[in-house]
Amino acid sequence: METMIIPSEDDKQMRLAAQIIRECGLVAFPTETVYGLGANALMSGAAEKVYAAKGRPSDNPLIVHLHDAGEAEKYAHVTPLFDKISSVYMPGPLTYILKKKPVIPDSVTGGLDTVGIRVPKNETANKLIRYSGVPIAAPSANLSGRPSTTAAAHVIADLYGRIDAIIDGGEAEIGLESTIIAEENGSVRILRPGAITVEMLRDLGCEVTLDKAVTERLSENERPLAPGMKYRHYAPRAEVTLLSGETGSINRYLLTFAGRSDTAVICYCEDEELTELSNAYVIGDRKDKKNTAHRLFSLLRELDGNSEIKYIYSSAPDTDGIGLAIFNRLVKAAGYRIIKV
Ligand code: AMP
Ligand code: MG
């Protein structure tokens, strides 16, 4: 299949992309979190095409994207807590799990009786949903098992020839997937951390708990609340190890890999003893967590592209604010391997 590349500022082609969605085609589009692979959320066949294009297991549900939170009641049973949280954080990088209405096909929700609702803030995403006139079901626009895509070039690398169109809207601002939350006895449960942080939800007066799958490996017979969290997800070709402890001891440990072309050392600008190493990959300022989040997936893709690298070492990020989301993605990439130094 020939894949069209559409610049986001071309309004005529944006309308064509919307028509492709309406008519059961697949269009990758930018959002503020990562790129999404969009399909008409009201057509069962469209969702099946998404699973096929990504090579994704069909029990891993898609998120339904709307242009306005007020639309949610058409597709799901909204609650007072949804109204409260959505009035502050939607549009934004947040997915809210609600009981679904029958109009959303089972294939979209992987057979669950709930649906994840998100209202992207990104102008291009919002426009695509409005132009298409239907809700858009979308997972991240990557091949299953690869890191999520944060630029059109990543989407082209993974999905060119497998989908109808890719809208190029530059780099995704946040770079990590949305925070996923569900309601549990009046409190908020975080199923996947993201840029809407625990602290931001607590600021609304909500009681917030973390699903175990956010920070720990589940045993064989445990099922996470967000089905996607059970997959090892992104495992880079190289073996990833996280280091925890004092920055000084971590950096001394990382320094022992100096000159090793089979080992990548991920470090921060402040780690002056490391940044000059030939195998250092500097992710940015340690204090600038937003930048770390923004760069993480593209750095992992870059590392995957270097076949010499067999091992990747990084300090385990602290879990305040968006740090929890960065930690969650890294610890999964590391298969939960953390060495205390
Ligand atoms: P992706 O954006 O590719 O990470 O895929 C969407 C993620 O949303 C998956 O990992 C799912 O686990 C999660 N998700 C979507 N719908 C639901 C739902 N109804 N219940 C729990 N998790 C969901
Ligand atoms: Mg994904």
mmCIF file of C-alpha atoms and ligand atoms in Angstrom, residues 34 54 56 60 139-142 146-148 177 192 233, ligand 2:
data_model
loop_
_atom_site.group_PDB
_atom_site.id
_atom_site.type_symbol
_atom_site.label_atom_id
_atom_site.label_comp_id
_atom_site.label_asym_id
_atom_site.label_seq_id
_atom_site.Cartn_x
_atom_site.Cartn_y
_atom_site.Cartn_z
ATOM 1 C CA VAL A 34 3.066 10.396 21.116
ATOM 2 C CA LYS A 54 0.754 -2.840 14.329
ATOM 3 C CA ARG A 56 -0.713 -5.931 18.169
ATOM 4 C CA ASN A 60 -5.025 -4.868 24.083
ATOM 5 C CA PRO A 139 -3.107 3.186 20.089
ATOM 6 C CA SER A 140 0.437 4.506 19.708
ATOM 7 C CA ALA A 141 1.597 4.537 16.068
ATOM 8 C CA ASN A 142 4.479 2.069 16.379
ATOM 9 C CA ARG A 146 8.915 -0.972 19.389
ATOM 10 C CA PRO A 147 9.079 2.295 21.357
ATOM 11 C CA SER A 148 6.169 4.676 20.822
ATOM 12 C CA GLU A 177 1.917 8.172 26.404
ATOM 13 C CA ARG A 192 -0.307 4.034 33.580
ATOM 14 C CA HIS A 233 6.241 -3.722 25.855
HETATM 15 MG MG MG B 2 1.569 1.553 22.613
#
